[in-house]
PDB file of C-alpha atoms in Angstrom:
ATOM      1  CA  UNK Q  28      64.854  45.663  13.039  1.00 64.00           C
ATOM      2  CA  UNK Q  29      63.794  46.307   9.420  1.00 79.00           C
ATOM      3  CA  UNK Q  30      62.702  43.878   7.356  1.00 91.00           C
ATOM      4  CA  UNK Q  31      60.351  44.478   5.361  1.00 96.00           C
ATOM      5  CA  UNK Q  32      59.187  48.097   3.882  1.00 98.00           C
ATOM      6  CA  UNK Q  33      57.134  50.064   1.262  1.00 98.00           C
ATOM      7  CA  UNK Q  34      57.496  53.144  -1.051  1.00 98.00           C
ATOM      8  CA  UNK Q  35      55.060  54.842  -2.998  1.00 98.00           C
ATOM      9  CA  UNK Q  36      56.902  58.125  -3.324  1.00 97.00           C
ATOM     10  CA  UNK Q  37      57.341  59.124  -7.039  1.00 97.00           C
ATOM     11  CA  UNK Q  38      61.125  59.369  -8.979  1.00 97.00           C
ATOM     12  CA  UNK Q  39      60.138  62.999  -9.146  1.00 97.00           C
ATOM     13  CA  UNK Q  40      59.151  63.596  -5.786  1.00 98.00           C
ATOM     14  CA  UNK Q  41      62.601  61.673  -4.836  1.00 98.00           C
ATOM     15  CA  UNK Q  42      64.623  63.793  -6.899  1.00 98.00           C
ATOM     16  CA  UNK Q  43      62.813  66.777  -5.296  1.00 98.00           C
ATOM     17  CA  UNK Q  44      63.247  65.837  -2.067  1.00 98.00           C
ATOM     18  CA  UNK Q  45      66.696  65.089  -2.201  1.00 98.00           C
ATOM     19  CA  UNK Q  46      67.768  67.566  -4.756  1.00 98.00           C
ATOM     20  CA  UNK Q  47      69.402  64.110  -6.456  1.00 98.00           C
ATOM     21  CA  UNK Q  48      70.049  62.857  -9.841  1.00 98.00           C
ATOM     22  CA  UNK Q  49      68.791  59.790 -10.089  1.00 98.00           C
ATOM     23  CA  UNK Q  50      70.113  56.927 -11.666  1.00 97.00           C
ATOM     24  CA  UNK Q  51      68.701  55.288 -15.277  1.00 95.00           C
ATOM     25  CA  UNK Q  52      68.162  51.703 -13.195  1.00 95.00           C
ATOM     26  CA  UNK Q  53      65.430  52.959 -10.337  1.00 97.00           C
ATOM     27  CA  UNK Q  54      63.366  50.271  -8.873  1.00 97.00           C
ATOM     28  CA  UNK Q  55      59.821  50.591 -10.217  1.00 96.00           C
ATOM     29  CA  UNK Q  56      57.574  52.631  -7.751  1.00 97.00           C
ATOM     30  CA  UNK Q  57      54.932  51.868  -6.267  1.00 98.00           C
ATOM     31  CA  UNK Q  58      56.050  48.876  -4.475  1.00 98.00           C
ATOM     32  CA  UNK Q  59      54.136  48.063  -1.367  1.00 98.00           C
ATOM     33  CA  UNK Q  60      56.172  45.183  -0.148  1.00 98.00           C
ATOM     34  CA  UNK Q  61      59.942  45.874  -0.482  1.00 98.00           C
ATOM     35  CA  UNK Q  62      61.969  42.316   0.588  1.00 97.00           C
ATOM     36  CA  UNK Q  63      65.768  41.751   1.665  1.00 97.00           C
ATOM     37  CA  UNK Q  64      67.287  41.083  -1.639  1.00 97.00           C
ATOM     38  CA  UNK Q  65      65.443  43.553  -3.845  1.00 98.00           C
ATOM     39  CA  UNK Q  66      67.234  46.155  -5.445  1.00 98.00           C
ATOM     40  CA  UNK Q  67      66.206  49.656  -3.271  1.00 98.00           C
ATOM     41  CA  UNK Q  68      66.423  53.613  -3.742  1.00 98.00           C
ATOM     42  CA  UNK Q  69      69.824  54.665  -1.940  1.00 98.00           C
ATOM     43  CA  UNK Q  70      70.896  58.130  -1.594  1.00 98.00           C
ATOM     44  CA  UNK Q  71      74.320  58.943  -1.753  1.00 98.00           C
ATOM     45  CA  UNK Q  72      76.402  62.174  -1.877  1.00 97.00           C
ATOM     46  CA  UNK Q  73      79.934  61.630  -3.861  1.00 91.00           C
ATOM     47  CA  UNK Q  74      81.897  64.320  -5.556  1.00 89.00           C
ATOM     48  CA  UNK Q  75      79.685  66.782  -3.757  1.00 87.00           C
ATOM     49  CA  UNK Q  76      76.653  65.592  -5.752  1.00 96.00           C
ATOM     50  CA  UNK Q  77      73.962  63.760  -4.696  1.00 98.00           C
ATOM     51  CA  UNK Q  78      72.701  60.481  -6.596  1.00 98.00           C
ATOM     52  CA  UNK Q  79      69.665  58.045  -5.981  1.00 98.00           C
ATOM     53  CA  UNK Q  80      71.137  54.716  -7.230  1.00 97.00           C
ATOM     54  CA  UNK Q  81      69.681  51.238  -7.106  1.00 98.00           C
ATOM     55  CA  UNK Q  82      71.329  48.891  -4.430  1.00 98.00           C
ATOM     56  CA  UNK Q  83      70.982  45.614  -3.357  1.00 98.00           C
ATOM     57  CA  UNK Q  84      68.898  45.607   0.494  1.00 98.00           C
ATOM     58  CA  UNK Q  85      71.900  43.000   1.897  1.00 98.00           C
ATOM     59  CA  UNK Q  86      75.089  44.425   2.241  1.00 98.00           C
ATOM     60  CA  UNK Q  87      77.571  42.051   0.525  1.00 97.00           C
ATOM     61  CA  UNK Q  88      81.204  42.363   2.012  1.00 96.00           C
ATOM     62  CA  UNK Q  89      84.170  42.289  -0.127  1.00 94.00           C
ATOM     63  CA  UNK Q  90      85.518  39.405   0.889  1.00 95.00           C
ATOM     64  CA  UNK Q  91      82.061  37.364   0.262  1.00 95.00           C
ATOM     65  CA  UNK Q  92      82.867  35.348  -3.074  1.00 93.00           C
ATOM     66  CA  UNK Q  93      79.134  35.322  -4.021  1.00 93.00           C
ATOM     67  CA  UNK Q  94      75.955  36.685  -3.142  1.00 93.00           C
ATOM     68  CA  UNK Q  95      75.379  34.049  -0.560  1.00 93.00           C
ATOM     69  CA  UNK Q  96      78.810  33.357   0.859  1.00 94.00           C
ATOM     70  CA  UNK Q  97      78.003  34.397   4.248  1.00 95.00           C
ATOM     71  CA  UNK Q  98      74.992  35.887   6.377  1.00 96.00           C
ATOM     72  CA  UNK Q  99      72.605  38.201   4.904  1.00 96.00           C
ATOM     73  CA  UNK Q 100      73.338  41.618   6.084  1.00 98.00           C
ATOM     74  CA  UNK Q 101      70.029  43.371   6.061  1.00 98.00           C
ATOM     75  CA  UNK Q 102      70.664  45.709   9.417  1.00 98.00           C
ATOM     76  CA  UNK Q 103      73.627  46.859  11.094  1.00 98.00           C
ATOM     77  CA  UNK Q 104      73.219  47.705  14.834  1.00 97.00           C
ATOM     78  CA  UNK Q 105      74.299  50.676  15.733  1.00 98.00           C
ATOM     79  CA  UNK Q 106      75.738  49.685  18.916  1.00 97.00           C
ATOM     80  CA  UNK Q 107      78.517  47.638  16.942  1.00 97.00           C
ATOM     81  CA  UNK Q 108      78.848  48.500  13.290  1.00 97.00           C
ATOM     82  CA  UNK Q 109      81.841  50.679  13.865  1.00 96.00           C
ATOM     83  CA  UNK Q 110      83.553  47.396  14.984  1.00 97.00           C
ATOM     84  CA  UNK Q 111      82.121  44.568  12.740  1.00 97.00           C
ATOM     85  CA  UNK Q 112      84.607  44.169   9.937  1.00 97.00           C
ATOM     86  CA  UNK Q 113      81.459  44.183   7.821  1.00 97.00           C
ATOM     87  CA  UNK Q 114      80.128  47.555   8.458  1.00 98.00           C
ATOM     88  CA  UNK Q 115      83.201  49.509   9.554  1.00 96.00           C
ATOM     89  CA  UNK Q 116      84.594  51.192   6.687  1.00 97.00           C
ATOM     90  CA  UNK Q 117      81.302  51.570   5.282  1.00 97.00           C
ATOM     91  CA  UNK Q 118      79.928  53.133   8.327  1.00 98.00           C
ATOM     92  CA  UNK Q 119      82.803  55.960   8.280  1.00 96.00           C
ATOM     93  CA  UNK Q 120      82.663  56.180   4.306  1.00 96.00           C
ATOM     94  CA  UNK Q 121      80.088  55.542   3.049  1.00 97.00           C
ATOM     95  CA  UNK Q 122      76.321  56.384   4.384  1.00 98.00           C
ATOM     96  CA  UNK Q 123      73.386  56.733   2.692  1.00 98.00           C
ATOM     97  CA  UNK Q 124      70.124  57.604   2.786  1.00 98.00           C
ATOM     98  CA  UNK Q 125      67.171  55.087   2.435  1.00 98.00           C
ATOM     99  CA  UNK Q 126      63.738  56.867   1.729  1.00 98.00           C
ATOM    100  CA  UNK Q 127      59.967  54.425   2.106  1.00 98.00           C
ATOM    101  CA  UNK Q 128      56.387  54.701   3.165  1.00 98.00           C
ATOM    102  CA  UNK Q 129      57.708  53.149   6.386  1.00 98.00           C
ATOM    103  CA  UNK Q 130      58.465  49.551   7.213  1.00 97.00           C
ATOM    104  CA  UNK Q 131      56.427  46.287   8.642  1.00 97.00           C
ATOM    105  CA  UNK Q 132      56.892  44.740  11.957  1.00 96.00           C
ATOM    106  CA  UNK Q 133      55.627  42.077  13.540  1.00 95.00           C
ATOM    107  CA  UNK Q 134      54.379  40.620  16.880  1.00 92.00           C
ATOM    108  CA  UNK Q 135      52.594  37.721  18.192  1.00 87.00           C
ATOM    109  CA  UNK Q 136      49.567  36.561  19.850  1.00 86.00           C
ATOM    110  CA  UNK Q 137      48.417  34.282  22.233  1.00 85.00           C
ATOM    111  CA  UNK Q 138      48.937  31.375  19.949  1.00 88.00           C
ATOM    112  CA  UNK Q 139      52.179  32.390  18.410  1.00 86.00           C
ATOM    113  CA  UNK Q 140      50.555  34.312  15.295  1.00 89.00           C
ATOM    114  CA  UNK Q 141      52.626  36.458  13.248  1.00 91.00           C
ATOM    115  CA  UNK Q 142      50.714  39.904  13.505  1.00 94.00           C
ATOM    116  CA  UNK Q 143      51.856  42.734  10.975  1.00 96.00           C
ATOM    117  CA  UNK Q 144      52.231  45.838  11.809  1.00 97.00           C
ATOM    118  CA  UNK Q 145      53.123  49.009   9.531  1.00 97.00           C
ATOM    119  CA  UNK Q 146      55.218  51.704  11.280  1.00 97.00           C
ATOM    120  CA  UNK Q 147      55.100  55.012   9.606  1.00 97.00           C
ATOM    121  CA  UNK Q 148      55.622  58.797   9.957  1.00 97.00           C
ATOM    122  CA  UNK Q 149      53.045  60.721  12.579  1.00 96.00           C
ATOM    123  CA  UNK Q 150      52.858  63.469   9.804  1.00 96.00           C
ATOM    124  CA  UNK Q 151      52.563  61.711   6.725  1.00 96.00           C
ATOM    125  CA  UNK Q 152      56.176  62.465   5.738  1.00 97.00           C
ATOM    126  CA  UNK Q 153      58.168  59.872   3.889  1.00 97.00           C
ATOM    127  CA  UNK Q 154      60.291  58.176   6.051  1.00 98.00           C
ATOM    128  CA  UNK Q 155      64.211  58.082   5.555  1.00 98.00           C
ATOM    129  CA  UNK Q 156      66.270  55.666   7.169  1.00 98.00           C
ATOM    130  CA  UNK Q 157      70.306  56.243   8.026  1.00 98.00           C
ATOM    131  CA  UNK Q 158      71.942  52.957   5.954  1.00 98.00           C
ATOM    132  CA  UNK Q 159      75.481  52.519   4.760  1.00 98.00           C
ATOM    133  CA  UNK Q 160      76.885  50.940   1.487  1.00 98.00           C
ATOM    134  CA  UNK Q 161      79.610  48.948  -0.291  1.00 97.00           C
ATOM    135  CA  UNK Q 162      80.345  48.450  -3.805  1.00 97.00           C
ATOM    136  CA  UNK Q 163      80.619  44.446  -3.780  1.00 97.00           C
ATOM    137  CA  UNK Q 164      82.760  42.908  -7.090  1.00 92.00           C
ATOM    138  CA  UNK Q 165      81.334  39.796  -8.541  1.00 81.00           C
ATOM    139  CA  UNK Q 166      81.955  37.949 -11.797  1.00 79.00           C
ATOM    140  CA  UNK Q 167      79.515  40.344 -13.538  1.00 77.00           C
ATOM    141  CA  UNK Q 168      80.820  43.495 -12.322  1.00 83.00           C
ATOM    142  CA  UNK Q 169      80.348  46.477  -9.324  1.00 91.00           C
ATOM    143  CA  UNK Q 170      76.714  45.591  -7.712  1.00 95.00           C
ATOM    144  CA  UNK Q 171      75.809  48.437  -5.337  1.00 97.00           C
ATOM    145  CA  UNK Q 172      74.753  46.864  -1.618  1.00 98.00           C
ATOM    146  CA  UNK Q 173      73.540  48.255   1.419  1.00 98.00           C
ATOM    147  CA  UNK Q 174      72.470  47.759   4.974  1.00 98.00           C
ATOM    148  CA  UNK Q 175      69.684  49.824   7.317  1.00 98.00           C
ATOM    149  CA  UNK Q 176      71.235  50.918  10.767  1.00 98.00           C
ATOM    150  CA  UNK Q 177      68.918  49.365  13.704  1.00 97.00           C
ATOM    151  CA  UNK Q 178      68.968  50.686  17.507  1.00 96.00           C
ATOM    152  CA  UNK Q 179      67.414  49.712  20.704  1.00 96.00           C
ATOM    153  CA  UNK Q 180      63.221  50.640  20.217  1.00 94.00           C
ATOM    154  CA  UNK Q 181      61.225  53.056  22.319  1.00 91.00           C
ATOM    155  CA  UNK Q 182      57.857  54.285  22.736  1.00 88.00           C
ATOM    156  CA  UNK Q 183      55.033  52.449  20.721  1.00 87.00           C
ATOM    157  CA  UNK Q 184      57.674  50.927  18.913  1.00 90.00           C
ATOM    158  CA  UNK Q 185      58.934  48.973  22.281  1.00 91.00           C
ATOM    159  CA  UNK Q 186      55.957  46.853  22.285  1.00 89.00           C
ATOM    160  CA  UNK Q 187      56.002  45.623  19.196  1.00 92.00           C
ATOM    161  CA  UNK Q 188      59.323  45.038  18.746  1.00 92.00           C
ATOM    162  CA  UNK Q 189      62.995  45.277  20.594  1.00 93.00           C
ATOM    163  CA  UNK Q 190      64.228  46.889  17.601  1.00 95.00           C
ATOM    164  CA  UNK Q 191      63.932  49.840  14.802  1.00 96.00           C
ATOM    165  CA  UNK Q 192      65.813  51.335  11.826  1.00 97.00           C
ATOM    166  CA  UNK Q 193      67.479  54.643  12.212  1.00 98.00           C
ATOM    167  CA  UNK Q 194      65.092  57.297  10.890  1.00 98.00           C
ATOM    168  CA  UNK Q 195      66.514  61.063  10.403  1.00 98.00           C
ATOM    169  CA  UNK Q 196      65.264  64.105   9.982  1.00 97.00           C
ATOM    170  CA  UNK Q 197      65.679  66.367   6.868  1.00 97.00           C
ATOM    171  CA  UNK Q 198      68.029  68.794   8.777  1.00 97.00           C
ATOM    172  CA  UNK Q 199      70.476  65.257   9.351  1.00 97.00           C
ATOM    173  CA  UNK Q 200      70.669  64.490   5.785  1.00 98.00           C
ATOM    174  CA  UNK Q 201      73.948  66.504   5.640  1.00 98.00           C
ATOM    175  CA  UNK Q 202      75.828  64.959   7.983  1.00 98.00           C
ATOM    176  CA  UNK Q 203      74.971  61.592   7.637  1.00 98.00           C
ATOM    177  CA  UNK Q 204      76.173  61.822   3.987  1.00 98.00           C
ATOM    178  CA  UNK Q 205      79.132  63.595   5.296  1.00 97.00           C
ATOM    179  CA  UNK Q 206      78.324  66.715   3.520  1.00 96.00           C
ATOM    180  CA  UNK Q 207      78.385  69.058   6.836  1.00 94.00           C
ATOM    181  CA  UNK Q 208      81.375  67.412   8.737  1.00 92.00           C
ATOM    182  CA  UNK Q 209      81.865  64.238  10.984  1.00 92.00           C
ATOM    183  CA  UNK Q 210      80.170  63.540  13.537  1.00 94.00           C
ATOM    184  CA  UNK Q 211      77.012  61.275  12.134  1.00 95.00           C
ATOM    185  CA  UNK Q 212      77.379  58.952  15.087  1.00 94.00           C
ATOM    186  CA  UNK Q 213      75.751  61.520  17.167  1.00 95.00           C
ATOM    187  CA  UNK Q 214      72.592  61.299  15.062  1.00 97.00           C
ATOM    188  CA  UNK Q 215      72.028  56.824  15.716  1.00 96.00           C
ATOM    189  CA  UNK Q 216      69.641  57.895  18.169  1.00 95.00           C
ATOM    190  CA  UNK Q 217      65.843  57.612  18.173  1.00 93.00           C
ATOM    191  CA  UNK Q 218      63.345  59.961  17.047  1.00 93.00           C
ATOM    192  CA  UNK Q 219      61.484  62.052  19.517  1.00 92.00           C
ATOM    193  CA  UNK Q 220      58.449  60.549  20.741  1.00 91.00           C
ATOM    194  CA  UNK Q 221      55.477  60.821  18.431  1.00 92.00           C
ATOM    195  CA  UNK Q 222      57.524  60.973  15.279  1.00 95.00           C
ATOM    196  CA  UNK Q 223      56.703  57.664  14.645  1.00 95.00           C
ATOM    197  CA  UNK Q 224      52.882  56.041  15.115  1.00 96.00           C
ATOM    198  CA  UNK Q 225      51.883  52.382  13.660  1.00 96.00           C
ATOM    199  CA  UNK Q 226      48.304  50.586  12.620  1.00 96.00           C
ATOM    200  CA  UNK Q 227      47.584  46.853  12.344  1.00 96.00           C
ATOM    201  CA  UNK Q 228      47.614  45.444   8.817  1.00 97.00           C
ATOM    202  CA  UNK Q 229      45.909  42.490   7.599  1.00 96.00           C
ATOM    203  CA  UNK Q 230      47.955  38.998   7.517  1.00 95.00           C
ATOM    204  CA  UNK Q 231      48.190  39.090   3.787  1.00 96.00           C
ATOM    205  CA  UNK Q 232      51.687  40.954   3.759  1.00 96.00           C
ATOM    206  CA  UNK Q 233      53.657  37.515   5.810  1.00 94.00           C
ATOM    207  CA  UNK Q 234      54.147  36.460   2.352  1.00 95.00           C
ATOM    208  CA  UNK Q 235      57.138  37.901   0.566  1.00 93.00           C
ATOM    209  CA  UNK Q 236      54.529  37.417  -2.409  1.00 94.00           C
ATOM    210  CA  UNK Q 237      51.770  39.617  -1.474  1.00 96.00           C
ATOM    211  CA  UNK Q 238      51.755  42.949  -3.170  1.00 96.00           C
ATOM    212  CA  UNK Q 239      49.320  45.732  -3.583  1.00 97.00           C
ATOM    213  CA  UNK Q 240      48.304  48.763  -1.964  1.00 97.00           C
ATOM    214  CA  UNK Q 241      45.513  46.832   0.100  1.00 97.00           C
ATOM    215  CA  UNK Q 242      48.855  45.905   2.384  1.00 97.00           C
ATOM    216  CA  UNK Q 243      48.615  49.280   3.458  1.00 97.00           C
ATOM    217  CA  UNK Q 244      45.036  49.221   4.795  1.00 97.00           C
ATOM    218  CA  UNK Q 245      44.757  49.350   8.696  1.00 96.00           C
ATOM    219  CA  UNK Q 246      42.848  46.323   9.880  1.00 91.00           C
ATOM    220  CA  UNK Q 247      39.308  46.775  10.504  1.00 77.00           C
ATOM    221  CA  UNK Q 248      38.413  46.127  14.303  1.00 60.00           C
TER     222      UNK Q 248
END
């Protein structure tokens, strides 16, 4: 799954890379512990232009009456979202792309210990993630929302944990915003092996508190 995540990568270097225009409302940068709930950078393509906005991580159906009417909706697997009423229409609709530093994992010892792990890009690439979005009305007004697509996890990833976000490749952008055509469903598949590669970090980042670029560090030893 993905729960947890980081991003560094400047507005500039965002706009850059996605050839975007971004949004007045960004979520400061850098943030080295990004938490379900916190507003995130989501690229979208609409009108034939592409826009980072700020969205919600937790997709918030439309039928949800408040924030917390109903389970929060971090991931959708991609082995049912085109069937949960949740993630349906989004998932044909409305995709976008969720750029980070990579994302924190965890596994356990012995003794039951939460150990963190951070999962990144082999090459030092930001890391984009395949998500999909929904506009969710509430008594203030529109609140952008979104969810990361999850498969089955291979490789390195495998022993850490049973699960992983959808990452694509630069030359997938297009059709997962649904710029070059249908058929995005073809691309909720892994990366190739040794795309992805992953370092312990030190116990500090199990709080949803911790911040700083220390959480980064790979543990000594």
């Amino acid at each position: 799954m993905c729960g947890r995540m980081a991003l560094t990568l400047p507005k500039e270097a965002m706009v850059e890379l996605f050839a975007a225009t971004p949004a007045n409302n960004l979520p400061e940068v850098p943030n080295y512990n990004i938490c379900p709930t916190n507003q995130v950078h989501g690229v979208t393509s609409e009108g034939g232009a592409r826009r980072i906005r700020s969205m919600r991580w937790g997709l918030l159906p439309p039928w949800y009456k408040t924030p917390s009417a109903g389970p929060l909706l971090i991931n959708a697997r991609a082995e049912t979202v085109a069937e949960k009423p949740a993630f349906r229409e989004a998932i044909r609709a409305r995709r976008c792309l969720v750029p980070a530093d990579g994302f924190y994992e965890w596994s356990k010892d012995a003794e039951d210990n939460r150990l963190p792990w951070f999962v990144h890009r082999a090459d030092g690439a930001p890391m984009v993630f395949g998500g999909l979005w929904q506009e969710w009305q509430g008594e203030g007004g529109g609140v952008a929302t979104l969810a990361i697509v999850t498969l089955a996890a291979e490789g390195k990833m495998a022993s850490v944990h049973q699960r992983q976000p959808l990452v694509l490749a630069p030359e997938d952008w297009p059709l997962w915003l649904g710029e070059a055509g249908k058929g995005a469903a073809l691309l909720m598949k892994t990366p190739p092996e040794g795309t992805l590669d992953l370092y312990r970090v030190d116990r500090e980042v199990n709080s949803n508190r911790a911040s700083g670029p220390q959480l980064l560090e790979p543990l000594e030893g």
